[in-house]
PDB file of N, CA, C and O in Angstrom:
ATOM      1  N   UNK A1289      59.227 144.193 100.794  1.00 35.00           N
ATOM      2  CA  UNK A1289      59.970 145.312 100.913  1.00 35.00           C
ATOM      3  C   UNK A1289      59.124 146.544 101.351  1.00 35.00           C
ATOM      4  O   UNK A1289      57.852 146.435 100.854  1.00 35.00           O
ATOM      5  N   UNK A1290      59.770 147.475 102.102  1.00 41.00           N
ATOM      6  CA  UNK A1290      59.154 148.739 102.553  1.00 41.00           C
ATOM      7  C   UNK A1290      59.357 149.803 101.638  1.00 41.00           C
ATOM      8  O   UNK A1290      58.735 150.881 102.018  1.00 41.00           O
ATOM      9  N   UNK A1291      60.329 149.643 100.710  1.00 45.00           N
ATOM     10  CA  UNK A1291      60.499 150.764  99.951  1.00 45.00           C
ATOM     11  C   UNK A1291      62.033 151.196  99.365  1.00 45.00           C
ATOM     12  O   UNK A1291      62.704 150.325  99.790  1.00 45.00           O
ATOM     13  N   UNK A1292      62.186 152.592  99.340  1.00 46.00           N
ATOM     14  CA  UNK A1292      63.546 152.705  98.698  1.00 46.00           C
ATOM     15  C   UNK A1292      64.606 152.461 100.003  1.00 46.00           C
ATOM     16  O   UNK A1292      65.815 152.280  99.558  1.00 46.00           O
ATOM     17  N   UNK A1293      64.285 152.642 101.245  1.00 45.00           N
ATOM     18  CA  UNK A1293      65.347 152.316 102.159  1.00 45.00           C
ATOM     19  C   UNK A1293      65.858 151.186 102.248  1.00 45.00           C
ATOM     20  O   UNK A1293      66.794 150.698 102.461  1.00 45.00           O
ATOM     21  N   UNK A1294      65.255 149.848 101.814  1.00 49.00           N
ATOM     22  CA  UNK A1294      65.638 148.707 101.779  1.00 49.00           C
ATOM     23  C   UNK A1294      66.523 148.572 100.602  1.00 49.00           C
ATOM     24  O   UNK A1294      67.568 147.387 100.481  1.00 49.00           O
ATOM     25  N   UNK A1295      66.903 149.492  99.768  1.00 50.00           N
ATOM     26  CA  UNK A1295      67.831 149.479  98.485  1.00 50.00           C
ATOM     27  C   UNK A1295      68.902 150.395  98.613  1.00 50.00           C
ATOM     28  O   UNK A1295      69.836 150.922  97.934  1.00 50.00           O
ATOM     29  N   UNK A1296      69.019 150.782  99.942  1.00 54.00           N
ATOM     30  CA  UNK A1296      70.287 151.428 100.379  1.00 54.00           C
ATOM     31  C   UNK A1296      71.815 150.973 100.067  1.00 54.00           C
ATOM     32  O   UNK A1296      71.893 149.813 100.438  1.00 54.00           O
ATOM     33  N   UNK A1297      72.658 151.793  99.919  1.00 58.00           N
ATOM     34  CA  UNK A1297      74.043 150.869 100.002  1.00 58.00           C
ATOM     35  C   UNK A1297      74.381 150.273  98.721  1.00 58.00           C
ATOM     36  O   UNK A1297      75.523 150.024  98.408  1.00 58.00           O
ATOM     37  N   UNK A1298      73.718 150.521  97.570  1.00 58.00           N
ATOM     38  CA  UNK A1298      74.151 150.111  96.197  1.00 58.00           C
ATOM     39  C   UNK A1298      73.762 148.326  96.304  1.00 58.00           C
ATOM     40  O   UNK A1298      74.421 148.090  95.203  1.00 58.00           O
ATOM     41  N   UNK A1299      73.337 147.824  97.173  1.00 59.00           N
ATOM     42  CA  UNK A1299      73.336 146.330  96.850  1.00 59.00           C
ATOM     43  C   UNK A1299      71.914 145.883  97.124  1.00 59.00           C
ATOM     44  O   UNK A1299      71.161 146.431  98.033  1.00 59.00           O
ATOM     45  N   UNK A1300      71.549 144.784  96.320  1.00 61.00           N
ATOM     46  CA  UNK A1300      70.192 144.254  96.374  1.00 61.00           C
ATOM     47  C   UNK A1300      70.025 143.629  97.732  1.00 61.00           C
ATOM     48  O   UNK A1300      70.696 142.736  98.162  1.00 61.00           O
ATOM     49  N   UNK A1301      69.058 143.833  98.626  1.00 60.00           N
ATOM     50  CA  UNK A1301      68.816 143.281  99.778  1.00 60.00           C
ATOM     51  C   UNK A1301      68.098 141.736  99.470  1.00 60.00           C
ATOM     52  O   UNK A1301      68.372 141.047 100.693  1.00 60.00           O
ATOM     53  N   UNK A1302      67.960 141.229  98.227  1.00 59.00           N
ATOM     54  CA  UNK A1302      67.499 140.059  98.138  1.00 59.00           C
ATOM     55  C   UNK A1302      68.690 138.878  97.919  1.00 59.00           C
ATOM     56  O   UNK A1302      68.707 138.019  98.427  1.00 59.00           O
ATOM     57  N   UNK A1303      69.434 139.507  97.051  1.00 65.00           N
ATOM     58  CA  UNK A1303      70.650 138.680  96.747  1.00 65.00           C
ATOM     59  C   UNK A1303      72.128 139.296  96.944  1.00 65.00           C
ATOM     60  O   UNK A1303      72.900 138.483  96.405  1.00 65.00           O
ATOM     61  N   UNK A1304      72.144 140.290  97.496  1.00 62.00           N
ATOM     62  CA  UNK A1304      73.317 140.933  97.673  1.00 62.00           C
ATOM     63  C   UNK A1304      74.073 141.104  96.544  1.00 62.00           C
ATOM     64  O   UNK A1304      75.384 141.492  96.768  1.00 62.00           O
ATOM     65  N   UNK A1305      73.641 141.146  95.551  1.00 75.00           N
ATOM     66  CA  UNK A1305      74.089 141.488  94.295  1.00 75.00           C
ATOM     67  C   UNK A1305      74.097 143.204  94.082  1.00 75.00           C
ATOM     68  O   UNK A1305      73.416 143.777  94.414  1.00 75.00           O
ATOM     69  N   UNK A1306      75.011 143.803  93.231  1.00 85.00           N
ATOM     70  CA  UNK A1306      74.597 145.382  92.889  1.00 85.00           C
ATOM     71  C   UNK A1306      74.467 145.401  91.504  1.00 85.00           C
ATOM     72  O   UNK A1306      74.465 144.976  90.601  1.00 85.00           O
ATOM     73  N   UNK A1307      73.762 146.750  91.473  1.00 88.00           N
ATOM     74  CA  UNK A1307      72.963 147.084  90.188  1.00 88.00           C
ATOM     75  C   UNK A1307      74.311 147.822  89.565  1.00 88.00           C
ATOM     76  O   UNK A1307      75.130 148.417  90.063  1.00 88.00           O
ATOM     77  N   UNK A1308      74.318 147.798  88.177  1.00 92.00           N
ATOM     78  CA  UNK A1308      75.425 148.242  87.224  1.00 92.00           C
ATOM     79  C   UNK A1308      74.752 149.442  86.372  1.00 92.00           C
ATOM     80  O   UNK A1308      73.989 149.289  85.944  1.00 92.00           O
ATOM     81  N   UNK A1309      75.726 150.820  86.477  1.00 95.00           N
ATOM     82  CA  UNK A1309      75.246 151.676  85.616  1.00 95.00           C
ATOM     83  C   UNK A1309      75.675 151.173  84.133  1.00 95.00           C
ATOM     84  O   UNK A1309      76.813 150.836  84.152  1.00 95.00           O
ATOM     85  N   UNK A1310      74.569 151.618  83.319  1.00 97.00           N
ATOM     86  CA  UNK A1310      75.087 151.204  81.941  1.00 97.00           C
ATOM     87  C   UNK A1310      74.442 152.680  81.129  1.00 97.00           C
ATOM     88  O   UNK A1310      73.563 153.260  81.764  1.00 97.00           O
ATOM     89  N   UNK A1311      74.727 152.471  79.853  1.00 97.00           N
ATOM     90  CA  UNK A1311      74.138 153.504  79.004  1.00 97.00           C
ATOM     91  C   UNK A1311      73.304 153.045  77.985  1.00 97.00           C
ATOM     92  O   UNK A1311      73.655 152.022  77.527  1.00 97.00           O
ATOM     93  N   UNK A1312      72.158 153.477  77.759  1.00 98.00           N
ATOM     94  CA  UNK A1312      71.123 152.987  76.722  1.00 98.00           C
ATOM     95  C   UNK A1312      71.683 153.640  75.258  1.00 98.00           C
ATOM     96  O   UNK A1312      71.783 154.679  75.055  1.00 98.00           O
ATOM     97  N   UNK A1313      71.877 152.694  74.496  1.00 98.00           N
ATOM     98  CA  UNK A1313      72.322 153.058  73.083  1.00 98.00           C
ATOM     99  C   UNK A1313      71.123 152.886  72.362  1.00 98.00           C
ATOM    100  O   UNK A1313      71.242 153.738  71.158  1.00 98.00           O
ATOM    101  N   UNK A1314      70.430 151.761  72.497  1.00 97.00           N
ATOM    102  CA  UNK A1314      69.100 151.577  71.361  1.00 97.00           C
ATOM    103  C   UNK A1314      67.899 151.175  72.103  1.00 97.00           C
ATOM    104  O   UNK A1314      68.145 150.313  72.801  1.00 97.00           O
ATOM    105  N   UNK A1315      66.788 151.744  71.738  1.00 97.00           N
ATOM    106  CA  UNK A1315      65.588 151.155  72.401  1.00 97.00           C
ATOM    107  C   UNK A1315      65.195 149.998  71.514  1.00 97.00           C
ATOM    108  O   UNK A1315      64.979 150.535  70.035  1.00 97.00           O
ATOM    109  N   UNK A1316      64.419 149.107  71.858  1.00 92.00           N
ATOM    110  CA  UNK A1316      63.796 147.907  70.795  1.00 92.00           C
ATOM    111  C   UNK A1316      62.464 147.821  71.271  1.00 92.00           C
ATOM    112  O   UNK A1316      61.886 148.443  72.045  1.00 92.00           O
ATOM    113  N   UNK A1317      61.752 146.943  70.463  1.00 85.00           N
ATOM    114  CA  UNK A1317      60.400 146.713  70.749  1.00 85.00           C
ATOM    115  C   UNK A1317      60.262 145.783  72.092  1.00 85.00           C
ATOM    116  O   UNK A1317      61.277 145.454  72.767  1.00 85.00           O
ATOM    117  N   UNK A1318      58.938 145.908  72.640  1.00 89.00           N
ATOM    118  CA  UNK A1318      58.619 145.251  73.764  1.00 89.00           C
ATOM    119  C   UNK A1318      59.428 145.540  75.072  1.00 89.00           C
ATOM    120  O   UNK A1318      59.802 144.743  75.715  1.00 89.00           O
ATOM    121  N   UNK A1319      59.558 147.121  75.312  1.00 95.00           N
ATOM    122  CA  UNK A1319      60.426 147.579  76.352  1.00 95.00           C
ATOM    123  C   UNK A1319      61.585 146.700  76.465  1.00 95.00           C
ATOM    124  O   UNK A1319      62.070 146.407  77.782  1.00 95.00           O
ATOM    125  N   UNK A1320      62.448 146.566  75.410  1.00 97.00           N
ATOM    126  CA  UNK A1320      63.822 146.217  75.721  1.00 97.00           C
ATOM    127  C   UNK A1320      64.684 147.110  75.168  1.00 97.00           C
ATOM    128  O   UNK A1320      64.368 148.100  74.432  1.00 97.00           O
ATOM    129  N   UNK A1321      66.081 147.292  75.600  1.00 98.00           N
ATOM    130  CA  UNK A1321      66.920 147.999  75.108  1.00 98.00           C
ATOM    131  C   UNK A1321      68.410 147.517  74.984  1.00 98.00           C
ATOM    132  O   UNK A1321      68.517 146.481  75.942  1.00 98.00           O
ATOM    133  N   UNK A1322      69.171 148.189  74.084  1.00 98.00           N
ATOM    134  CA  UNK A1322      70.554 147.502  74.119  1.00 98.00           C
ATOM    135  C   UNK A1322      71.582 148.619  74.898  1.00 98.00           C
ATOM    136  O   UNK A1322      71.188 150.033  74.596  1.00 98.00           O
ATOM    137  N   UNK A1323      72.233 148.103  75.807  1.00 98.00           N
ATOM    138  CA  UNK A1323      73.000 149.106  76.525  1.00 98.00           C
ATOM    139  C   UNK A1323      74.550 148.593  76.537  1.00 98.00           C
ATOM    140  O   UNK A1323      74.952 147.577  76.194  1.00 98.00           O
ATOM    141  N   UNK A1324      75.252 149.672  76.923  1.00 97.00           N
ATOM    142  CA  UNK A1324      76.741 149.496  77.036  1.00 97.00           C
ATOM    143  C   UNK A1324      77.241 150.094  78.328  1.00 97.00           C
ATOM    144  O   UNK A1324      76.824 150.849  79.141  1.00 97.00           O
ATOM    145  N   UNK A1325      78.054 149.010  79.030  1.00 95.00           N
ATOM    146  CA  UNK A1325      78.564 149.283  80.335  1.00 95.00           C
ATOM    147  C   UNK A1325      79.802 149.845  80.007  1.00 95.00           C
ATOM    148  O   UNK A1325      80.372 150.187  79.221  1.00 95.00           O
ATOM    149  N   UNK A1326      80.681 150.470  81.180  1.00 94.00           N
ATOM    150  CA  UNK A1326      81.820 150.924  81.296  1.00 94.00           C
ATOM    151  C   UNK A1326      83.026 150.316  80.512  1.00 94.00           C
ATOM    152  O   UNK A1326      84.041 150.893  80.109  1.00 94.00           O
ATOM    153  N   UNK A1327      82.926 149.173  80.712  1.00 95.00           N
ATOM    154  CA  UNK A1327      83.899 148.096  79.836  1.00 95.00           C
ATOM    155  C   UNK A1327      83.556 147.989  78.572  1.00 95.00           C
ATOM    156  O   UNK A1327      84.531 147.382  77.742  1.00 95.00           O
ATOM    157  N   UNK A1328      82.542 148.465  77.781  1.00 97.00           N
ATOM    158  CA  UNK A1328      82.324 148.375  76.333  1.00 97.00           C
ATOM    159  C   UNK A1328      81.586 147.090  75.987  1.00 97.00           C
ATOM    160  O   UNK A1328      81.163 146.759  74.986  1.00 97.00           O
ATOM    161  N   UNK A1329      80.745 146.580  77.033  1.00 95.00           N
ATOM    162  CA  UNK A1329      80.229 145.365  76.867  1.00 95.00           C
ATOM    163  C   UNK A1329      79.018 145.650  76.516  1.00 95.00           C
ATOM    164  O   UNK A1329      78.075 146.504  77.369  1.00 95.00           O
ATOM    165  N   UNK A1330      78.167 145.304  75.570  1.00 97.00           N
ATOM    166  CA  UNK A1330      76.850 145.414  74.816  1.00 97.00           C
ATOM    167  C   UNK A1330      76.107 144.208  75.488  1.00 97.00           C
ATOM    168  O   UNK A1330      76.416 143.285  75.578  1.00 97.00           O
ATOM    169  N   UNK A1331      74.740 144.648  75.750  1.00 96.00           N
ATOM    170  CA  UNK A1331      73.854 143.540  76.211  1.00 96.00           C
ATOM    171  C   UNK A1331      72.449 144.196  76.038  1.00 96.00           C
ATOM    172  O   UNK A1331      72.045 145.296  76.031  1.00 96.00           O
ATOM    173  N   UNK A1332      71.405 143.202  76.014  1.00 97.00           N
ATOM    174  CA  UNK A1332      70.011 143.547  75.824  1.00 97.00           C
ATOM    175  C   UNK A1332      69.397 143.273  77.188  1.00 97.00           C
ATOM    176  O   UNK A1332      69.732 142.341  78.001  1.00 97.00           O
ATOM    177  N   UNK A1333      68.639 144.492  77.774  1.00 97.00           N
ATOM    178  CA  UNK A1333      67.833 144.303  78.972  1.00 97.00           C
ATOM    179  C   UNK A1333      66.440 144.909  79.214  1.00 97.00           C
ATOM    180  O   UNK A1333      66.092 145.665  78.256  1.00 97.00           O
ATOM    181  N   UNK A1334      65.658 144.728  79.994  1.00 97.00           N
ATOM    182  CA  UNK A1334      64.434 145.212  79.835  1.00 97.00           C
ATOM    183  C   UNK A1334      64.164 146.547  80.430  1.00 97.00           C
ATOM    184  O   UNK A1334      65.057 146.753  81.575  1.00 97.00           O
ATOM    185  N   UNK A1335      63.839 147.401  79.911  1.00 97.00           N
ATOM    186  CA  UNK A1335      63.481 148.940  80.622  1.00 97.00           C
ATOM    187  C   UNK A1335      62.096 148.973  80.911  1.00 97.00           C
ATOM    188  O   UNK A1335      61.385 150.243  80.756  1.00 97.00           O
ATOM    189  N   UNK A1336      61.393 148.005  81.164  1.00 97.00           N
ATOM    190  CA  UNK A1336      59.935 147.862  81.268  1.00 97.00           C
ATOM    191  C   UNK A1336      59.484 148.796  82.685  1.00 97.00           C
ATOM    192  O   UNK A1336      58.201 149.425  82.587  1.00 97.00           O
ATOM    193  N   UNK A1337      60.247 148.738  83.576  1.00 96.00           N
ATOM    194  CA  UNK A1337      59.861 149.637  84.993  1.00 96.00           C
ATOM    195  C   UNK A1337      60.493 150.957  85.018  1.00 96.00           C
ATOM    196  O   UNK A1337      60.267 151.489  85.819  1.00 96.00           O
ATOM    197  N   UNK A1338      61.142 151.169  83.922  1.00 96.00           N
ATOM    198  CA  UNK A1338      61.566 152.797  83.864  1.00 96.00           C
ATOM    199  C   UNK A1338      61.180 153.589  82.477  1.00 96.00           C
ATOM    200  O   UNK A1338      61.010 152.907  81.546  1.00 96.00           O
ATOM    201  N   UNK A1339      61.296 154.832  82.469  1.00 95.00           N
ATOM    202  CA  UNK A1339      60.990 155.840  81.451  1.00 95.00           C
ATOM    203  C   UNK A1339      62.581 156.143  80.942  1.00 95.00           C
ATOM    204  O   UNK A1339      62.882 157.203  81.082  1.00 95.00           O
ATOM    205  N   UNK A1340      62.999 155.051  80.053  1.00 96.00           N
ATOM    206  CA  UNK A1340      64.671 155.473  79.672  1.00 96.00           C
ATOM    207  C   UNK A1340      64.479 155.944  78.230  1.00 96.00           C
ATOM    208  O   UNK A1340      63.716 155.622  77.314  1.00 96.00           O
ATOM    209  N   UNK A1341      65.314 156.552  77.888  1.00 96.00           N
ATOM    210  CA  UNK A1341      65.397 157.259  76.547  1.00 96.00           C
ATOM    211  C   UNK A1341      67.111 156.730  76.276  1.00 96.00           C
ATOM    212  O   UNK A1341      68.063 156.857  76.972  1.00 96.00           O
ATOM    213  N   UNK A1342      67.417 157.104  74.979  1.00 97.00           N
ATOM    214  CA  UNK A1342      68.908 156.702  74.421  1.00 97.00           C
ATOM    215  C   UNK A1342      69.455 157.625  74.906  1.00 97.00           C
ATOM    216  O   UNK A1342      69.129 158.835  75.182  1.00 97.00           O
ATOM    217  N   UNK A1343      70.728 157.442  75.520  1.00 97.00           N
ATOM    218  CA  UNK A1343      71.679 158.271  76.165  1.00 97.00           C
ATOM    219  C   UNK A1343      71.687 158.183  77.601  1.00 97.00           C
ATOM    220  O   UNK A1343      72.459 158.731  78.173  1.00 97.00           O
ATOM    221  N   UNK A1344      70.248 157.788  78.199  1.00 97.00           N
ATOM    222  CA  UNK A1344      70.241 157.918  79.817  1.00 97.00           C
ATOM    223  C   UNK A1344      71.315 156.693  80.413  1.00 97.00           C
ATOM    224  O   UNK A1344      71.779 155.718  79.727  1.00 97.00           O
ATOM    225  N   UNK A1345      71.698 157.131  81.404  1.00 97.00           N
ATOM    226  CA  UNK A1345      72.341 155.904  82.193  1.00 97.00           C
ATOM    227  C   UNK A1345      71.292 155.488  83.188  1.00 97.00           C
ATOM    228  O   UNK A1345      70.548 156.288  84.086  1.00 97.00           O
ATOM    229  N   UNK A1346      71.149 154.169  83.295  1.00 97.00           N
ATOM    230  CA  UNK A1346      70.371 153.097  84.035  1.00 97.00           C
ATOM    231  C   UNK A1346      71.122 152.270  84.708  1.00 97.00           C
ATOM    232  O   UNK A1346      72.263 151.890  84.407  1.00 97.00           O
ATOM    233  N   UNK A1347      70.452 152.180  85.943  1.00 95.00           N
ATOM    234  CA  UNK A1347      71.103 151.256  86.829  1.00 95.00           C
ATOM    235  C   UNK A1347      70.198 149.871  86.608  1.00 95.00           C
ATOM    236  O   UNK A1347      68.953 149.853  86.415  1.00 95.00           O
ATOM    237  N   UNK A1348      70.975 148.867  86.226  1.00 95.00           N
ATOM    238  CA  UNK A1348      70.734 147.329  85.720  1.00 95.00           C
ATOM    239  C   UNK A1348      70.941 146.454  86.865  1.00 95.00           C
ATOM    240  O   UNK A1348      72.115 146.365  87.240  1.00 95.00           O
ATOM    241  N   UNK A1349      69.994 145.236  87.168  1.00 92.00           N
ATOM    242  CA  UNK A1349      70.325 144.512  87.919  1.00 92.00           C
ATOM    243  C   UNK A1349      69.337 143.442  87.594  1.00 92.00           C
ATOM    244  O   UNK A1349      68.300 143.432  87.203  1.00 92.00           O
ATOM    245  N   UNK A1350      69.877 142.135  87.223  1.00 90.00           N
ATOM    246  CA  UNK A1350      69.456 141.012  86.776  1.00 90.00           C
ATOM    247  C   UNK A1350      68.653 141.302  85.346  1.00 90.00           C
ATOM    248  O   UNK A1350      67.399 140.779  85.079  1.00 90.00           O
ATOM    249  N   UNK A1351      69.196 141.850  84.780  1.00 93.00           N
ATOM    250  CA  UNK A1351      68.973 142.245  83.031  1.00 93.00           C
ATOM    251  C   UNK A1351      67.773 143.109  83.231  1.00 93.00           C
ATOM    252  O   UNK A1351      66.926 143.177  82.115  1.00 93.00           O
ATOM    253  N   UNK A1352      67.443 143.817  84.506  1.00 95.00           N
ATOM    254  CA  UNK A1352      66.212 144.583  84.594  1.00 95.00           C
ATOM    255  C   UNK A1352      66.635 146.119  84.836  1.00 95.00           C
ATOM    256  O   UNK A1352      67.166 146.215  86.059  1.00 95.00           O
ATOM    257  N   UNK A1353      66.395 147.263  84.315  1.00 96.00           N
ATOM    258  CA  UNK A1353      66.483 148.520  84.571  1.00 96.00           C
ATOM    259  C   UNK A1353      65.760 148.873  85.667  1.00 96.00           C
ATOM    260  O   UNK A1353      64.574 148.665  85.590  1.00 96.00           O
ATOM    261  N   UNK A1354      66.267 149.386  86.653  1.00 94.00           N
ATOM    262  CA  UNK A1354      65.616 149.423  87.897  1.00 94.00           C
ATOM    263  C   UNK A1354      65.511 151.210  88.335  1.00 94.00           C
ATOM    264  O   UNK A1354      64.704 151.496  88.994  1.00 94.00           O
ATOM    265  N   UNK A1355      66.432 151.785  87.502  1.00 94.00           N
ATOM    266  CA  UNK A1355      66.248 153.156  87.817  1.00 94.00           C
ATOM    267  C   UNK A1355      67.071 154.061  86.625  1.00 94.00           C
ATOM    268  O   UNK A1355      68.075 153.725  86.209  1.00 94.00           O
ATOM    269  N   UNK A1356      66.620 155.179  86.572  1.00 96.00           N
ATOM    270  CA  UNK A1356      67.303 156.136  85.474  1.00 96.00           C
ATOM    271  C   UNK A1356      68.087 157.046  86.616  1.00 96.00           C
ATOM    272  O   UNK A1356      67.517 157.681  87.266  1.00 96.00           O
ATOM    273  N   UNK A1357      69.384 157.097  86.266  1.00 93.00           N
ATOM    274  CA  UNK A1357      70.306 158.042  87.246  1.00 93.00           C
ATOM    275  C   UNK A1357      70.743 159.113  86.569  1.00 93.00           C
ATOM    276  O   UNK A1357      70.893 160.295  87.386  1.00 93.00           O
ATOM    277  N   UNK A1358      70.724 159.450  85.342  1.00 87.00           N
ATOM    278  CA  UNK A1358      70.851 160.592  84.384  1.00 87.00           C
ATOM    279  C   UNK A1358      70.603 160.444  82.978  1.00 87.00           C
ATOM    280  O   UNK A1358      70.660 159.548  82.254  1.00 87.00           O
ATOM    281  N   UNK A1359      70.142 161.692  82.892  1.00 79.00           N
ATOM    282  CA  UNK A1359      69.667 161.818  81.078  1.00 79.00           C
ATOM    283  C   UNK A1359      70.740 161.963  80.211  1.00 79.00           C
ATOM    284  O   UNK A1359      71.819 162.736  80.555  1.00 79.00           O
ATOM    285  N   UNK A1360      70.505 161.484  79.042  1.00 74.00           N
ATOM    286  CA  UNK A1360      71.433 161.558  78.065  1.00 74.00           C
ATOM    287  C   UNK A1360      70.982 162.709  77.198  1.00 74.00           C
ATOM    288  O   UNK A1360      70.133 163.475  77.237  1.00 74.00           O
ATOM    289  N   UNK A1361      71.619 162.576  75.815  1.00 63.00           N
ATOM    290  CA  UNK A1361      71.480 163.538  74.802  1.00 63.00           C
ATOM    291  C   UNK A1361      70.185 163.609  74.148  1.00 63.00           C
ATOM    292  O   UNK A1361      69.643 164.184  73.331  1.00 63.00           O
ATOM    293  N   UNK A1362      69.746 162.035  73.980  1.00 55.00           N
ATOM    294  CA  UNK A1362      68.539 161.665  73.345  1.00 55.00           C
ATOM    295  C   UNK A1362      68.885 161.172  71.723  1.00 55.00           C
ATOM    296  O   UNK A1362      68.303 161.082  70.879  1.00 55.00           O
ATOM    297  N   UNK A1363      70.258 161.485  71.547  1.00 49.00           N
ATOM    298  CA  UNK A1363      70.783 161.059  70.057  1.00 49.00           C
ATOM    299  C   UNK A1363      71.032 159.659  70.136  1.00 49.00           C
ATOM    300  O   UNK A1363      71.380 158.793  70.850  1.00 49.00           O
ATOM    301  N   UNK A1364      70.482 158.986  68.881  1.00 46.00           N
ATOM    302  CA  UNK A1364      70.851 157.789  68.666  1.00 46.00           C
ATOM    303  C   UNK A1364      72.356 157.303  68.233  1.00 46.00           C
ATOM    304  O   UNK A1364      72.802 158.049  67.452  1.00 46.00           O
ATOM    305  N   UNK A1365      72.932 156.382  68.858  1.00 41.00           N
ATOM    306  CA  UNK A1365      74.226 156.176  68.884  1.00 41.00           C
ATOM    307  C   UNK A1365      74.394 154.632  68.208  1.00 41.00           C
ATOM    308  O   UNK A1365      75.666 154.481  67.912  1.00 41.00           O
ATOM    309  N   UNK A1366      73.481 153.928  67.792  1.00 39.00           N
ATOM    310  CA  UNK A1366      73.733 152.793  67.213  1.00 39.00           C
ATOM    311  C   UNK A1366      74.063 152.776  65.606  1.00 39.00           C
ATOM    312  O   UNK A1366      74.460 152.311  65.110  1.00 39.00           O
TER     313      UNK A1366
END
């Protein structure tokens, strides 16, 4: 990969899958977080690659947060 230009268009150049925006609900130990998507589905994902906080919207691909796209309130929702 040569950088962010490889990730344009919202699709992974490796597998042609899209990253999904989700909201961080709770941060856990070992760089994990509980997140919820727009459909109300909760899941555990890794946040090891980003500096995420509760309430942030992050892009997740293959259960790995790859970018923080907007900051949240920082309030605990769980």
